[in-house]
CSV table of C-alpha atoms and ligand atoms in Angstrom, one decimal:
chain,number,residue,atom,x,y,z
A,1,MET,CA,-133.7,-31.9,-10.2
A,2,GLU,CA,-130.3,-31.2,-8.8
A,3,THR,CA,-127.6,-33.5,-10.1
A,4,VAL,CA,-125.0,-34.8,-7.6
A,5,PRO,CA,-121.6,-33.4,-8.7
A,6,HIS,CA,-119.2,-36.2,-9.7
A,7,SER,CA,-116.5,-36.1,-7.1
A,8,LEU,CA,-113.1,-37.0,-8.4
A,9,GLY,CA,-110.9,-39.2,-6.3
A,10,CYS,CA,-107.1,-39.4,-6.6
A,11,VAL,CA,-104.3,-41.8,-6.8
A,12,VAL,CA,-101.4,-41.8,-4.3
A,13,LEU,CA,-98.3,-43.9,-5.2
A,14,VAL,CA,-96.9,-44.8,-1.8
A,15,GLY,CA,-93.5,-46.3,-1.2
A,16,ALA,CA,-93.9,-48.9,1.6
A,17,GLY,CA,-90.2,-49.3,2.2
A,18,PRO,CA,-88.3,-52.6,2.4
A,19,GLY,CA,-90.5,-54.4,4.8
A,20,ALA,CA,-90.3,-53.2,8.4
A,21,ALA,CA,-93.4,-51.0,9.0
A,22,ASP,CA,-91.5,-48.4,11.1
A,23,LEU,CA,-89.5,-47.6,8.0
A,24,LEU,CA,-92.6,-46.0,6.4
A,25,THR,CA,-92.6,-42.2,6.2
A,26,LEU,CA,-95.2,-40.4,8.2
A,27,ARG,CA,-96.7,-39.2,5.0
A,28,ALA,CA,-97.1,-42.8,3.7
A,29,ALA,CA,-98.7,-43.8,7.0
A,30,ARG,CA,-101.2,-40.9,6.7
A,31,ALA,CA,-102.1,-41.8,3.1
A,32,ILE,CA,-102.7,-45.5,4.1
A,33,ALA,CA,-104.9,-44.4,6.9
A,34,ALA,CA,-107.0,-42.2,4.5
A,35,ALA,CA,-107.3,-44.8,1.7
A,36,ASP,CA,-110.6,-46.1,0.4
A,37,VAL,CA,-108.9,-48.6,-1.9
A,38,ILE,CA,-105.4,-50.1,-1.6
A,39,VAL,CA,-103.8,-51.7,-4.6
A,40,HIS,CA,-100.7,-53.5,-3.5
A,41,ASP,CA,-98.1,-56.0,-4.7
A,42,GLY,CA,-96.3,-58.9,-3.1
A,43,LEU,CA,-93.3,-57.0,-1.8
A,44,VAL,CA,-95.3,-54.9,0.8
A,45,GLY,CA,-94.4,-56.2,4.3
A,46,ALA,CA,-97.0,-57.9,6.4
A,47,ASP,CA,-96.6,-55.3,9.2
A,48,VAL,CA,-97.3,-52.5,6.7
A,49,MET,CA,-100.4,-54.4,5.4
A,50,ALA,CA,-101.6,-54.7,9.0
A,51,MET,CA,-101.9,-50.8,9.0
A,52,VAL,CA,-104.5,-50.9,6.3
A,53,PRO,CA,-107.8,-49.4,7.8
A,54,ALA,CA,-110.6,-51.8,8.3
A,55,GLY,CA,-112.9,-50.0,5.8
A,56,ALA,CA,-110.4,-50.0,2.9
A,57,ARG,CA,-110.9,-52.4,0.0
A,58,LEU,CA,-107.7,-54.4,-0.8
A,59,VAL,CA,-106.7,-55.3,-4.4
A,60,ASP,CA,-103.8,-57.6,-4.7
A,61,VAL,CA,-102.0,-57.3,-8.0
A,62,SER,CA,-99.0,-59.4,-7.1
A,63,LYS,CA,-97.7,-62.3,-9.2
A,64,ARG,CA,-98.5,-64.6,-6.3
A,65,ARG,CA,-102.2,-63.8,-6.5
A,66,ALA,CA,-102.5,-63.4,-10.3
A,67,ARG,CA,-100.0,-66.2,-11.1
A,68,HIS,CA,-98.6,-63.8,-13.6
A,69,THR,CA,-97.9,-60.2,-13.3
A,70,LEU,CA,-101.0,-58.2,-14.1
A,71,PRO,CA,-100.2,-56.2,-17.3
A,72,GLN,CA,-99.1,-52.7,-16.4
A,73,GLU,CA,-101.8,-51.2,-18.5
A,74,ASP,CA,-104.4,-53.1,-16.5
A,75,ILE,CA,-103.0,-51.7,-13.3
A,76,GLY,CA,-103.1,-48.2,-14.7
A,77,ARG,CA,-106.7,-48.7,-15.9
A,78,LEU,CA,-107.7,-50.0,-12.5
A,79,LEU,CA,-106.2,-47.0,-10.6
A,80,VAL,CA,-107.9,-44.6,-13.0
A,81,ARG,CA,-111.2,-46.3,-12.8
A,82,GLU,CA,-111.2,-46.3,-9.0
A,83,ALA,CA,-110.2,-42.7,-8.8
A,84,LEU,CA,-112.9,-41.6,-11.3
A,85,ALA,CA,-115.4,-43.4,-9.0
A,86,GLY,CA,-114.4,-40.9,-6.3
A,87,HIS,CA,-112.1,-43.0,-4.3
A,88,ILE,CA,-108.8,-42.2,-2.6
A,89,VAL,CA,-106.7,-44.9,-4.2
A,90,VAL,CA,-103.4,-45.8,-2.6
A,91,ARG,CA,-101.0,-47.8,-4.8
A,92,LEU,CA,-98.7,-49.4,-2.3
A,93,LYS,CA,-95.4,-50.6,-3.5
A,94,GLY,CA,-92.3,-52.2,-1.9
A,95,GLY,CA,-89.4,-49.8,-1.4
A,96,ASP,CA,-89.7,-46.6,-3.5
A,97,PRO,CA,-92.2,-46.3,-6.3
A,98,PHE,CA,-89.7,-44.8,-8.7
A,99,ILE,CA,-86.9,-47.4,-8.2
A,100,PHE,CA,-87.8,-50.4,-10.4
A,101,GLY,CA,-91.4,-49.9,-9.3
A,102,ARG,CA,-93.0,-48.9,-12.6
A,103,GLY,CA,-94.4,-45.9,-10.8
A,104,GLY,CA,-93.5,-43.7,-13.8
A,105,GLU,CA,-96.0,-45.6,-16.0
A,106,GLU,CA,-98.7,-45.3,-13.4
A,107,VAL,CA,-98.2,-41.5,-13.0
A,108,GLU,CA,-98.5,-41.3,-16.8
A,109,ALA,CA,-101.7,-43.3,-16.9
A,110,CYS,CA,-103.3,-41.0,-14.2
A,111,GLN,CA,-102.1,-37.8,-16.0
A,112,ALA,CA,-103.5,-39.0,-19.3
A,113,ALA,CA,-106.9,-39.6,-17.7
A,114,GLY,CA,-106.8,-36.2,-15.8
A,115,VAL,CA,-106.7,-38.0,-12.4
A,116,PRO,CA,-104.8,-36.1,-9.6
A,117,VAL,CA,-101.8,-38.2,-8.6
A,118,GLU,CA,-99.3,-37.8,-5.8
A,119,VAL,CA,-96.1,-39.8,-5.2
A,120,ILE,CA,-94.8,-40.5,-1.7
A,121,PRO,CA,-91.2,-41.8,-1.6
A,122,GLY,CA,-90.2,-44.9,0.3
A,123,VAL,CA,-86.9,-46.3,1.6
A,124,SER,CA,-85.7,-48.3,-1.3
A,125,SER,CA,-84.5,-51.8,-0.4
A,126,ALA,CA,-80.9,-50.9,-1.3
A,127,LEU,CA,-80.9,-48.2,1.4
A,128,GLY,CA,-82.7,-50.4,3.9
A,129,ALA,CA,-80.3,-53.3,3.3
A,130,ALA,CA,-77.2,-51.1,3.5
A,131,ALA,CA,-78.4,-49.7,6.9
A,132,ALA,CA,-79.4,-53.0,8.4
A,133,ALA,CA,-76.2,-54.7,7.3
A,134,HIS,CA,-74.0,-51.7,8.3
A,135,MET,CA,-72.7,-51.7,4.8
A,136,PRO,CA,-72.3,-48.0,3.7
A,137,LEU,CA,-73.0,-47.7,-0.1
A,138,THR,CA,-70.5,-44.8,-0.2
A,139,HIS,CA,-67.5,-44.4,2.0
A,140,ARG,CA,-64.6,-41.9,1.8
A,141,ASP,CA,-62.1,-44.8,1.7
A,142,HIS,CA,-63.9,-47.2,-0.6
A,143,ALA,CA,-66.6,-45.8,-2.9
A,144,SER,CA,-67.6,-42.4,-4.2
A,145,MET,CA,-70.1,-43.7,-6.7
A,146,VAL,CA,-73.1,-46.0,-6.5
A,147,SER,CA,-75.4,-47.4,-9.2
A,148,PHE,CA,-78.7,-49.2,-9.0
A,149,VAL,CA,-79.3,-51.7,-11.8
A,150,ALA,CA,-82.0,-54.2,-12.7
A,151,GLY,CA,-80.5,-57.7,-12.9
A,152,GLU,CA,-83.4,-59.5,-14.5
A,153,CYS,CA,-82.2,-62.3,-16.8
A,154,ARG,CA,-84.2,-61.4,-19.8
A,155,SER,CA,-82.9,-57.9,-20.1
A,156,LEU,CA,-79.3,-58.6,-19.0
A,157,SER,CA,-77.7,-59.0,-22.4
A,158,GLN,CA,-79.1,-55.6,-23.6
A,159,GLN,CA,-77.8,-53.7,-20.6
A,160,ASP,CA,-74.5,-51.8,-20.7
A,161,TRP,CA,-72.9,-51.9,-17.2
A,162,ALA,CA,-69.4,-50.9,-18.4
A,163,GLY,CA,-67.8,-48.6,-15.8
A,164,LEU,CA,-70.5,-49.1,-13.2
A,165,ALA,CA,-68.5,-51.5,-11.1
A,166,GLY,CA,-64.9,-51.4,-10.1
A,167,LYS,CA,-62.5,-49.6,-7.8
A,168,GLY,CA,-64.2,-46.8,-5.9
A,169,ARG,CA,-67.7,-47.9,-7.1
A,170,THR,CA,-70.6,-49.7,-5.6
A,171,LEU,CA,-73.0,-51.6,-7.8
A,172,VAL,CA,-76.4,-52.6,-6.3
A,173,ILE,CA,-78.3,-55.2,-8.4
A,174,TYR,CA,-82.0,-55.5,-7.9
A,175,MET,CA,-83.9,-58.6,-9.1
A,176,GLY,CA,-80.6,-60.5,-9.7
A,177,VAL,CA,-81.0,-63.7,-7.8
A,178,SER,CA,-82.1,-66.0,-10.6
A,179,GLY,CA,-79.5,-64.5,-13.0
A,180,ALA,CA,-76.6,-64.6,-10.5
A,181,ALA,CA,-74.4,-66.8,-12.8
A,182,GLN,CA,-75.0,-64.6,-15.9
A,183,ILE,CA,-74.4,-61.4,-13.7
A,184,ALA,CA,-71.0,-62.7,-12.5
A,185,GLU,CA,-70.0,-63.7,-16.0
A,186,LYS,CA,-71.1,-60.3,-17.4
A,187,LEU,CA,-69.1,-58.4,-14.8
A,188,MET,CA,-66.0,-60.4,-15.2
A,189,ALA,CA,-66.3,-60.2,-19.0
A,190,ASP,CA,-66.4,-56.4,-18.5
A,191,GLY,CA,-63.0,-56.7,-16.7
A,192,LEU,CA,-64.0,-56.8,-13.1
A,193,ALA,CA,-61.6,-58.8,-10.9
A,194,PRO,CA,-62.9,-62.3,-9.9
A,195,ASP,CA,-61.9,-61.4,-6.3
A,196,THR,CA,-64.1,-58.3,-6.1
A,197,PRO,CA,-66.1,-58.5,-2.8
A,198,VAL,CA,-69.8,-59.3,-3.3
A,199,ALA,CA,-72.7,-59.5,-0.7
A,200,VAL,CA,-76.2,-60.8,-1.0
A,201,ILE,CA,-78.7,-59.3,1.3
A,202,GLU,CA,-81.9,-61.3,1.5
A,203,ARG,CA,-85.2,-60.1,3.1
A,204,ALA,CA,-83.5,-56.8,4.2
A,205,THR,CA,-84.8,-55.2,7.3
A,206,LEU,CA,-87.1,-58.2,8.2
A,207,PRO,CA,-86.4,-60.4,11.2
A,208,THR,CA,-85.3,-63.2,8.9
A,209,MET,CA,-82.8,-61.0,7.0
A,210,ARG,CA,-79.5,-62.8,5.9
A,211,VAL,CA,-76.3,-61.1,4.8
A,212,LEU,CA,-74.1,-63.4,2.8
A,213,ARG,CA,-70.6,-62.5,1.5
A,214,SER,CA,-68.2,-63.9,-1.0
A,215,LEU,CA,-66.1,-62.9,-4.0
A,216,LEU,CA,-67.5,-62.2,-7.5
A,217,ALA,CA,-66.3,-65.5,-9.0
A,218,ASP,CA,-68.2,-67.4,-6.3
A,219,LEU,CA,-71.4,-65.4,-6.5
A,220,PRO,CA,-73.4,-68.2,-8.3
A,221,GLY,CA,-72.0,-70.7,-5.8
A,222,LEU,CA,-73.0,-68.6,-2.9
A,223,VAL,CA,-76.5,-68.1,-4.2
A,224,SER,CA,-77.0,-71.9,-4.7
A,225,ARG,CA,-75.2,-73.1,-1.5
A,226,GLU,CA,-77.2,-70.8,0.6
A,227,ALA,CA,-80.4,-71.3,-1.3
A,228,VAL,CA,-81.0,-67.6,-1.6
A,229,VAL,CA,-84.6,-66.6,-2.4
A,230,SER,CA,-86.1,-63.4,-3.7
A,231,PRO,CA,-86.3,-60.7,-2.5
A,232,ALA,CA,-82.6,-60.2,-2.3
A,233,LEU,CA,-80.1,-57.7,-3.5
A,234,ILE,CA,-76.6,-58.3,-4.8
A,235,ILE,CA,-74.0,-55.7,-3.8
A,236,VAL,CA,-70.7,-55.6,-5.8
A,237,GLY,CA,-67.6,-53.6,-4.7
A,238,ASP,CA,-65.3,-53.0,-1.8
A,239,VAL,CA,-68.0,-51.9,0.5
A,240,ALA,CA,-69.5,-55.4,0.3
A,241,ALA,CA,-66.7,-56.6,2.6
A,242,LEU,CA,-67.7,-54.0,5.2
A,243,GLY,CA,-70.3,-54.2,7.9
A,244,LEU,CA,-71.6,-57.0,10.0
A,245,THR,CA,-69.2,-59.9,10.8
A,246,PRO,CA,-68.2,-61.7,7.5
A,247,HIS,CA,-70.2,-64.4,5.9
A,248,ILE,CA,-73.6,-65.3,7.4
A,249,GLN,CA,-75.2,-62.9,9.9
A,250,GLN,CA,-78.8,-63.2,10.7
A,251,LYS,CA,-79.7,-59.7,11.6
A,252,ALA,CA,-78.4,-56.4,13.0
A,253,LEU,CA,-78.7,-56.0,16.8
A,254,PRO,CA,-80.8,-53.0,17.8
A,255,CYS,CA,-79.2,-50.6,20.1
A,256,PRO,CA,-80.3,-51.5,23.7
A,257,ALA,CA,-81.7,-48.1,24.5
A,258,TYR,CA,-83.4,-47.5,21.2
B,301,SAH,N1,-89.3,-50.5,-5.6
B,301,SAH,C1,-88.5,-51.5,-4.9
B,301,SAH,C2,-87.8,-52.5,-5.9
B,301,SAH,C3,-88.8,-53.3,-6.7
B,301,SAH,S1,-87.9,-54.5,-7.7
B,301,SAH,C4,-87.4,-50.8,-4.0
B,301,SAH,O1,-87.3,-49.6,-4.1
B,301,SAH,O2,-86.8,-51.5,-3.2
B,301,SAH,C5,-87.9,-55.9,-6.7
B,301,SAH,C6,-86.5,-56.2,-6.2
B,301,SAH,O3,-86.2,-55.3,-5.1
B,301,SAH,C7,-86.3,-57.6,-5.6
B,301,SAH,O4,-86.1,-58.5,-6.6
B,301,SAH,C8,-85.1,-57.4,-4.7
B,301,SAH,O5,-83.9,-57.3,-5.5
B,301,SAH,C9,-85.4,-56.0,-4.2
B,301,SAH,N2,-86.0,-56.0,-2.8
B,301,SAH,C10,-87.2,-55.5,-2.5
B,301,SAH,N3,-87.4,-55.7,-1.2
B,301,SAH,C11,-86.3,-56.3,-0.7
B,301,SAH,C12,-85.9,-56.7,0.6
B,301,SAH,N4,-86.6,-56.5,1.7
B,301,SAH,N5,-84.6,-57.3,0.8
B,301,SAH,C13,-83.8,-57.4,-0.3
B,301,SAH,N6,-84.2,-57.0,-1.6
B,301,SAH,C14,-85.4,-56.5,-1.7
């Protein structure tokens, strides 16, 4: 009797961008359209989720659904299992898979299991936020260096940010909302002036985006006064004072003929 050859599937890590579906790359849209299984997290925008083909099976591994983050090893095992079953598995992640997206661990899990894996970049939220707020992360007159850091409270004390913020530099802090007070304290302890411009960009690129501005010493006050919620980015440096009209601005206006 002839045996049916075992067909190997594959895993595609896809960057879903910061929220707006038309910020997906063409390659990402093509991968989503071809998927048998889509493993996604909570940051993927609703408009992107609406592009999932009717026949694809959705697996939600977000905190919201699982009440806690699914251990990374479990996500890796899930991707491998589905690919070995012959499926095209799209691992859909907010922003870019390799910027605070744990994409590296998932690639390693696939490679260890001999599963073909591809990575499709996405517009990381820092880039989406900067564009939508007209806040250039580098600028000939203001900043020639930009750093992306993780501002999670539990790892803050172990991180060395010395030299990442200051004159001529832009610091973009992901996951920093709940630790805003410790972040301001840490930066000022490192010698950053209390009157350094800061901006908080909430729900970047989505219709409900907010751009809030203040000075470093007031960062915790700004976050609590405005009841900032995740997802939001904190931008520290002179460029934080550029862009849309100061203080609260709901969203960028599209060009009329666009
Ligand atoms: N891979 C993602 C980042 C994941 S870490 C990327 O490249 O963007 C999660 C953090 O990303 C959030 O805590 C927040 O700081 C930021 N973030 C993601 N989407 C965002 C959005 N639409 N607006 C503002 N910040 C966002």
